[in-house]
mmCIF file of C-alpha atoms in Angstrom:
data_model
loop_
_atom_site.group_PDB
_atom_site.id
_atom_site.type_symbol
_atom_site.label_atom_id
_atom_site.label_comp_id
_atom_site.label_asym_id
_atom_site.label_seq_id
_atom_site.Cartn_x
_atom_site.Cartn_y
_atom_site.Cartn_z
ATOM 1 C CA UNK A 1014 12.946 -4.373 6.791
ATOM 2 C CA UNK A 1015 11.652 -5.701 10.066
ATOM 3 C CA UNK A 1016 8.672 -8.019 9.891
ATOM 4 C CA UNK A 1017 6.004 -8.704 12.570
ATOM 5 C CA UNK A 1018 7.470 -9.645 15.834
ATOM 6 C CA UNK A 1019 5.863 -11.338 18.819
ATOM 7 C CA UNK A 1020 6.965 -11.931 22.411
ATOM 8 C CA UNK A 1021 7.404 -14.076 24.268
ATOM 9 C CA UNK A 1022 7.940 -16.826 21.751
ATOM 10 C CA UNK A 1023 7.092 -19.503 24.327
ATOM 11 C CA UNK A 1024 5.007 -19.185 27.484
ATOM 12 C CA UNK A 1025 4.210 -21.847 30.048
ATOM 13 C CA UNK A 1026 1.503 -20.910 32.442
ATOM 14 C CA UNK A 1027 -0.204 -22.680 35.316
ATOM 15 C CA UNK A 1028 -3.943 -23.077 35.045
ATOM 16 C CA UNK A 1029 -5.570 -19.998 36.444
ATOM 17 C CA UNK A 1030 -2.691 -17.689 35.731
ATOM 18 C CA UNK A 1031 -3.023 -14.506 33.632
ATOM 19 C CA UNK A 1032 -0.861 -14.036 30.561
ATOM 20 C CA UNK A 1033 -0.092 -11.150 28.201
ATOM 21 C CA UNK A 1034 1.127 -11.737 24.688
ATOM 22 C CA UNK A 1035 2.693 -8.884 22.689
ATOM 23 C CA UNK A 1036 2.650 -8.117 19.002
ATOM 24 C CA UNK A 1037 4.776 -5.517 17.173
ATOM 25 C CA UNK A 1038 3.329 -5.065 13.678
ATOM 26 C CA UNK A 1039 5.180 -3.792 10.693
ATOM 27 C CA UNK A 1040 5.688 -0.075 11.064
ATOM 28 C CA UNK A 1041 2.944 1.917 9.490
ATOM 29 C CA UNK A 1042 0.542 -0.996 9.078
ATOM 30 C CA UNK A 1043 -3.011 0.077 9.800
ATOM 31 C CA UNK A 1044 -4.620 -3.352 10.307
ATOM 32 C CA UNK A 1045 -3.763 -5.866 12.996
ATOM 33 C CA UNK A 1046 -5.221 -9.314 13.456
ATOM 34 C CA UNK A 1047 -4.929 -11.985 16.145
ATOM 35 C CA UNK A 1048 -5.421 -15.657 15.297
ATOM 36 C CA UNK A 1049 -5.340 -18.802 17.501
ATOM 37 C CA UNK A 1050 -3.888 -22.020 16.057
ATOM 38 C CA UNK A 1051 -4.471 -25.236 17.915
ATOM 39 C CA UNK A 1052 -2.191 -28.233 17.266
ATOM 40 C CA UNK A 1053 -2.908 -29.790 13.910
ATOM 41 C CA UNK A 1054 -5.512 -27.142 12.924
ATOM 42 C CA UNK A 1055 -5.533 -24.036 10.767
ATOM 43 C CA UNK A 1056 -5.410 -20.597 12.422
ATOM 44 C CA UNK A 1057 -8.753 -19.217 13.597
ATOM 45 C CA UNK A 1058 -9.586 -15.540 13.765
ATOM 46 C CA UNK A 1059 -9.832 -13.877 17.184
ATOM 47 C CA UNK A 1060 -9.992 -10.144 16.725
ATOM 48 C CA UNK A 1061 -9.186 -7.266 14.382
ATOM 49 C CA UNK A 1062 -7.909 -3.689 14.899
ATOM 50 C CA UNK A 1063 -7.833 -0.835 12.513
ATOM 51 C CA UNK A 1064 -5.439 1.594 14.030
ATOM 52 C CA UNK A 1065 -6.462 1.761 17.741
ATOM 53 C CA UNK A 1066 -10.035 0.773 17.112
ATOM 54 C CA UNK A 1067 -11.105 -2.791 17.735
ATOM 55 C CA UNK A 1068 -13.579 -3.278 14.898
ATOM 56 C CA UNK A 1069 -14.236 -7.032 15.286
ATOM 57 C CA UNK A 1070 -13.839 -9.239 18.342
ATOM 58 C CA UNK A 1071 -16.292 -11.914 17.202
ATOM 59 C CA UNK A 1072 -13.665 -14.662 17.380
ATOM 60 C CA UNK A 1073 -12.668 -14.196 21.033
ATOM 61 C CA UNK A 1074 -13.716 -17.509 22.642
ATOM 62 C CA UNK A 1075 -14.716 -16.088 26.032
ATOM 63 C CA UNK A 1076 -14.675 -13.007 28.182
ATOM 64 C CA UNK A 1077 -11.354 -14.146 29.586
ATOM 65 C CA UNK A 1078 -9.765 -12.943 26.382
ATOM 66 C CA UNK A 1079 -9.053 -9.300 25.951
ATOM 67 C CA UNK A 1080 -7.002 -7.418 23.322
ATOM 68 C CA UNK A 1081 -5.918 -3.789 22.961
ATOM 69 C CA UNK A 1082 -3.955 -1.613 20.694
ATOM 70 C CA UNK A 1083 -4.050 1.741 22.495
ATOM 71 C CA UNK A 1084 -1.763 3.755 20.225
ATOM 72 C CA UNK A 1085 -2.502 1.983 16.978
ATOM 73 C CA UNK A 1086 0.831 0.184 16.828
ATOM 74 C CA UNK A 1087 1.743 -2.426 19.419
ATOM 75 C CA UNK A 1088 -1.018 -4.814 20.486
ATOM 76 C CA UNK A 1089 -1.433 -6.977 23.541
ATOM 77 C CA UNK A 1090 -3.598 -10.079 23.845
ATOM 78 C CA UNK A 1091 -4.400 -10.826 27.426
ATOM 79 C CA UNK A 1092 -5.894 -14.133 28.669
ATOM 80 C CA UNK A 1093 -7.141 -14.203 32.239
ATOM 81 C CA UNK A 1094 -7.479 -17.345 34.369
ATOM 82 C CA UNK A 1095 -5.936 -19.550 31.692
ATOM 83 C CA UNK A 1096 -7.359 -22.970 31.041
ATOM 84 C CA UNK A 1097 -5.810 -26.020 29.428
ATOM 85 C CA UNK A 1098 -7.929 -25.518 26.277
ATOM 86 C CA UNK A 1099 -6.159 -22.128 25.752
ATOM 87 C CA UNK A 1100 -2.939 -23.990 24.882
ATOM 88 C CA UNK A 1101 -2.270 -23.038 21.294
ATOM 89 C CA UNK A 1102 -0.030 -20.865 19.092
ATOM 90 C CA UNK A 1103 -1.211 -17.191 19.059
ATOM 91 C CA UNK A 1104 -0.430 -15.552 15.747
ATOM 92 C CA UNK A 1105 -0.448 -11.831 15.054
ATOM 93 C CA UNK A 1106 -0.691 -10.469 11.499
ATOM 94 C CA UNK A 1107 -0.619 -6.935 10.132
ATOM 95 C CA UNK A 1108 -1.475 -5.439 6.799
ATOM 96 C CA UNK A 1109 -0.844 -2.004 5.260
ATOM 97 C CA UNK A 1110 -4.379 -0.668 4.814
ATOM 98 C CA UNK A 1111 -7.706 -0.938 6.578
ATOM 99 C CA UNK A 1112 -11.049 -2.264 5.520
ATOM 100 C CA UNK A 1113 -12.894 -0.913 2.552
ATOM 101 C CA UNK A 1114 -10.311 -1.545 -0.090
ATOM 102 C CA UNK A 1115 -11.589 -3.622 -2.914
ATOM 103 C CA UNK A 1116 -8.455 -5.707 -3.392
ATOM 104 C CA UNK A 1117 -6.873 -7.988 -0.885
ATOM 105 C CA UNK A 1118 -4.142 -6.496 1.200
ATOM 106 C CA UNK A 1119 -1.660 -9.207 2.227
ATOM 107 C CA UNK A 1120 -1.452 -10.022 5.903
ATOM 108 C CA UNK A 1121 2.045 -10.652 7.182
ATOM 109 C CA UNK A 1122 2.301 -13.032 10.085
ATOM 110 C CA UNK A 1123 4.592 -12.958 13.076
ATOM 111 C CA UNK A 1124 6.272 -16.121 14.333
ATOM 112 C CA UNK A 1125 3.655 -16.643 17.003
ATOM 113 C CA UNK A 1126 3.645 -17.238 20.752
ATOM 114 C CA UNK A 1127 3.270 -20.890 21.791
ATOM 115 C CA UNK A 1128 1.229 -20.976 25.003
ATOM 116 C CA UNK A 1129 1.160 -24.098 27.063
ATOM 117 C CA UNK A 1130 -1.203 -24.164 30.051
ATOM 118 C CA UNK A 1131 -0.431 -26.909 32.607
ATOM 119 C CA UNK B 978 -19.256 -28.557 9.487
ATOM 120 C CA UNK B 979 -16.207 -26.271 9.009
ATOM 121 C CA UNK B 980 -16.451 -23.351 6.574
ATOM 122 C CA UNK B 981 -13.324 -24.370 4.768
ATOM 123 C CA UNK B 982 -12.421 -28.001 4.567
ATOM 124 C CA UNK B 983 -9.275 -29.830 3.448
ATOM 125 C CA UNK B 984 -8.019 -33.369 3.487
ATOM 126 C CA UNK B 985 -5.356 -33.326 6.272
ATOM 127 C CA UNK B 986 -3.154 -35.857 4.593
ATOM 128 C CA UNK B 987 -0.281 -36.459 4.885
ATOM 129 C CA UNK B 988 0.461 -36.827 1.193
ATOM 130 C CA UNK B 989 3.772 -38.666 0.833
ATOM 131 C CA UNK B 990 5.203 -38.332 -2.629
ATOM 132 C CA UNK B 991 8.604 -38.924 -4.247
ATOM 133 C CA UNK B 992 10.648 -36.087 -5.645
ATOM 134 C CA UNK B 993 9.573 -35.120 -9.145
ATOM 135 C CA UNK B 994 5.929 -36.257 -8.648
ATOM 136 C CA UNK B 995 2.886 -34.131 -9.376
ATOM 137 C CA UNK B 996 0.526 -33.703 -6.455
ATOM 138 C CA UNK B 997 -2.861 -31.973 -6.214
ATOM 139 C CA UNK B 998 -4.780 -30.724 -3.195
ATOM 140 C CA UNK B 999 -8.452 -29.738 -3.083
ATOM 141 C CA UNK B 1000 -10.376 -27.600 -0.667
ATOM 142 C CA UNK B 1001 -14.107 -26.938 -0.417
ATOM 143 C CA UNK B 1002 -15.843 -23.965 1.121
ATOM 144 C CA UNK B 1003 -19.390 -23.744 2.442
ATOM 145 C CA UNK B 1004 -20.336 -20.147 1.842
ATOM 146 C CA UNK B 1005 -21.048 -19.174 -1.788
ATOM 147 C CA UNK B 1006 -20.783 -15.513 -0.838
ATOM 148 C CA UNK B 1007 -17.028 -15.622 -0.840
ATOM 149 C CA UNK B 1008 -14.798 -12.876 -2.044
ATOM 150 C CA UNK B 1009 -11.213 -13.959 -2.270
ATOM 151 C CA UNK B 1010 -9.196 -17.220 -2.172
ATOM 152 C CA UNK B 1011 -5.634 -18.014 -1.384
ATOM 153 C CA UNK B 1012 -3.162 -20.805 -0.669
ATOM 154 C CA UNK B 1013 -0.835 -20.239 2.196
ATOM 155 C CA UNK B 1014 2.180 -22.376 3.130
ATOM 156 C CA UNK B 1015 3.220 -23.143 6.696
ATOM 157 C CA UNK B 1016 6.481 -24.807 7.511
ATOM 158 C CA UNK B 1017 6.732 -26.800 10.738
ATOM 159 C CA UNK B 1018 6.657 -24.440 13.772
ATOM 160 C CA UNK B 1019 6.752 -21.379 11.528
ATOM 161 C CA UNK B 1020 4.142 -18.789 10.526
ATOM 162 C CA UNK B 1021 1.839 -18.992 7.546
ATOM 163 C CA UNK B 1022 3.080 -17.235 4.380
ATOM 164 C CA UNK B 1023 1.105 -16.373 1.255
ATOM 165 C CA UNK B 1024 1.915 -18.817 -1.494
ATOM 166 C CA UNK B 1025 -0.496 -17.484 -4.111
ATOM 167 C CA UNK B 1026 -3.860 -15.960 -4.739
ATOM 168 C CA UNK B 1027 -6.544 -17.971 -6.600
ATOM 169 C CA UNK B 1028 -8.558 -16.523 -9.451
ATOM 170 C CA UNK B 1029 -11.535 -17.833 -11.393
ATOM 171 C CA UNK B 1030 -9.534 -17.923 -14.515
ATOM 172 C CA UNK B 1031 -6.833 -20.024 -12.909
ATOM 173 C CA UNK B 1032 -3.328 -18.843 -12.282
ATOM 174 C CA UNK B 1033 0.153 -20.321 -12.438
ATOM 175 C CA UNK B 1034 3.358 -19.446 -10.646
ATOM 176 C CA UNK B 1035 6.263 -21.589 -11.779
ATOM 177 C CA UNK B 1036 5.536 -25.195 -10.719
ATOM 178 C CA UNK B 1037 2.369 -24.160 -8.852
ATOM 179 C CA UNK B 1038 -1.113 -23.865 -10.414
ATOM 180 C CA UNK B 1039 -4.173 -22.768 -8.545
ATOM 181 C CA UNK B 1040 -7.788 -23.019 -9.730
ATOM 182 C CA UNK B 1041 -11.142 -21.867 -8.453
ATOM 183 C CA UNK B 1042 -14.520 -23.410 -9.298
ATOM 184 C CA UNK B 1043 -17.179 -21.125 -7.839
ATOM 185 C CA UNK B 1044 -20.085 -23.202 -9.046
ATOM 186 C CA UNK B 1045 -18.838 -26.281 -7.130
ATOM 187 C CA UNK B 1046 -17.198 -24.199 -4.346
ATOM 188 C CA UNK B 1047 -13.835 -25.760 -4.469
ATOM 189 C CA UNK B 1048 -10.229 -24.568 -4.850
ATOM 190 C CA UNK B 1049 -7.311 -26.674 -6.035
ATOM 191 C CA UNK B 1050 -3.506 -26.439 -5.912
ATOM 192 C CA UNK B 1051 -1.319 -28.446 -8.235
ATOM 193 C CA UNK B 1052 2.385 -28.814 -7.645
ATOM 194 C CA UNK B 1053 4.470 -30.193 -10.519
ATOM 195 C CA UNK B 1054 7.994 -31.647 -10.216
ATOM 196 C CA UNK B 1055 7.923 -31.751 -6.359
ATOM 197 C CA UNK B 1056 11.021 -30.764 -4.529
ATOM 198 C CA UNK B 1057 12.122 -31.750 -1.039
ATOM 199 C CA UNK B 1058 11.701 -28.112 -0.058
ATOM 200 C CA UNK B 1059 7.977 -28.220 -0.978
ATOM 201 C CA UNK B 1060 7.453 -30.343 2.171
ATOM 202 C CA UNK B 1061 5.087 -28.193 4.362
ATOM 203 C CA UNK B 1062 1.447 -27.780 5.306
ATOM 204 C CA UNK B 1063 -0.698 -26.078 2.689
ATOM 205 C CA UNK B 1064 -3.564 -23.912 4.059
ATOM 206 C CA UNK B 1065 -6.610 -23.095 1.955
ATOM 207 C CA UNK B 1066 -7.862 -19.626 2.857
ATOM 208 C CA UNK B 1067 -11.057 -17.843 1.997
ATOM 209 C CA UNK B 1068 -12.262 -14.276 2.677
ATOM 210 C CA UNK B 1069 -16.024 -14.284 2.897
ATOM 211 C CA UNK B 1070 -18.185 -11.337 1.834
ATOM 212 C CA UNK B 1071 -18.599 -8.660 4.450
ATOM 213 C CA UNK B 1072 -15.848 -10.164 6.585
ATOM 214 C CA UNK B 1073 -13.409 -7.281 6.011
ATOM 215 C CA UNK B 1074 -10.049 -8.839 5.419
ATOM 216 C CA UNK B 1075 -10.602 -11.607 7.988
ATOM 217 C CA UNK B 1076 -9.010 -14.868 6.782
ATOM 218 C CA UNK B 1077 -10.881 -18.155 7.228
ATOM 219 C CA UNK B 1078 -8.457 -21.029 7.108
ATOM 220 C CA UNK B 1079 -8.928 -24.668 6.370
ATOM 221 C CA UNK B 1080 -7.226 -27.199 8.621
ATOM 222 C CA UNK B 1081 -4.293 -27.577 6.204
ATOM 223 C CA UNK B 1082 -2.981 -30.409 4.070
ATOM 224 C CA UNK B 1083 0.402 -31.814 4.989
ATOM 225 C CA UNK B 1084 2.790 -32.632 2.130
ATOM 226 C CA UNK B 1085 5.967 -34.702 2.580
ATOM 227 C CA UNK B 1086 8.264 -35.046 -0.416
ATOM 228 C CA UNK B 1087 10.779 -37.851 -0.104
ATOM 229 C CA UNK B 1088 13.996 -38.510 -2.020
#
């Protein structure tokens, strides 16, 4: 079956430009996560959705970052007034169930969007 | 100090070698532990979960030492296809299912 897809795969933005990154999770998956991976580093958590509710946005680095998942499926991560330090790969992951389950529910990652801010 | 720390490597080993990676985590209130594999310019993929009793999957053995707060991954009989970055991952208590990643250890297996 189809996995997590993300678009665009590559995005080059001029500093100050707004960008929107899209994530299509696996159909039926309740949980959706966004992570940011800088070059040579591990991914870092940005935000979490359970269905359409954004339950955790503690990892968003500034108020220029905004995420939404209005119908509980597709999610968009928006970055306003991009800065050079925003250059990274943005990874989306989904998992079948939401919080509250005692056992780990595997997160499946999309291929990421590589954002370069000039 | 990062919450999950790994030696970035690279570890350069010949085919057939045994190689081990360690990872330390700072928060003793930790719930679950994993190793993920990430190929160059690809997404991370779950390699294996790590249990206190230790677990093995073919050539891969993972172990957890809660008292010392470290996790290990042992790869026996290395293959060229094992070349990748290995990410140590922890879920801390009360973090939902949020994954906290180490910086990754790069492995290069050479013929």
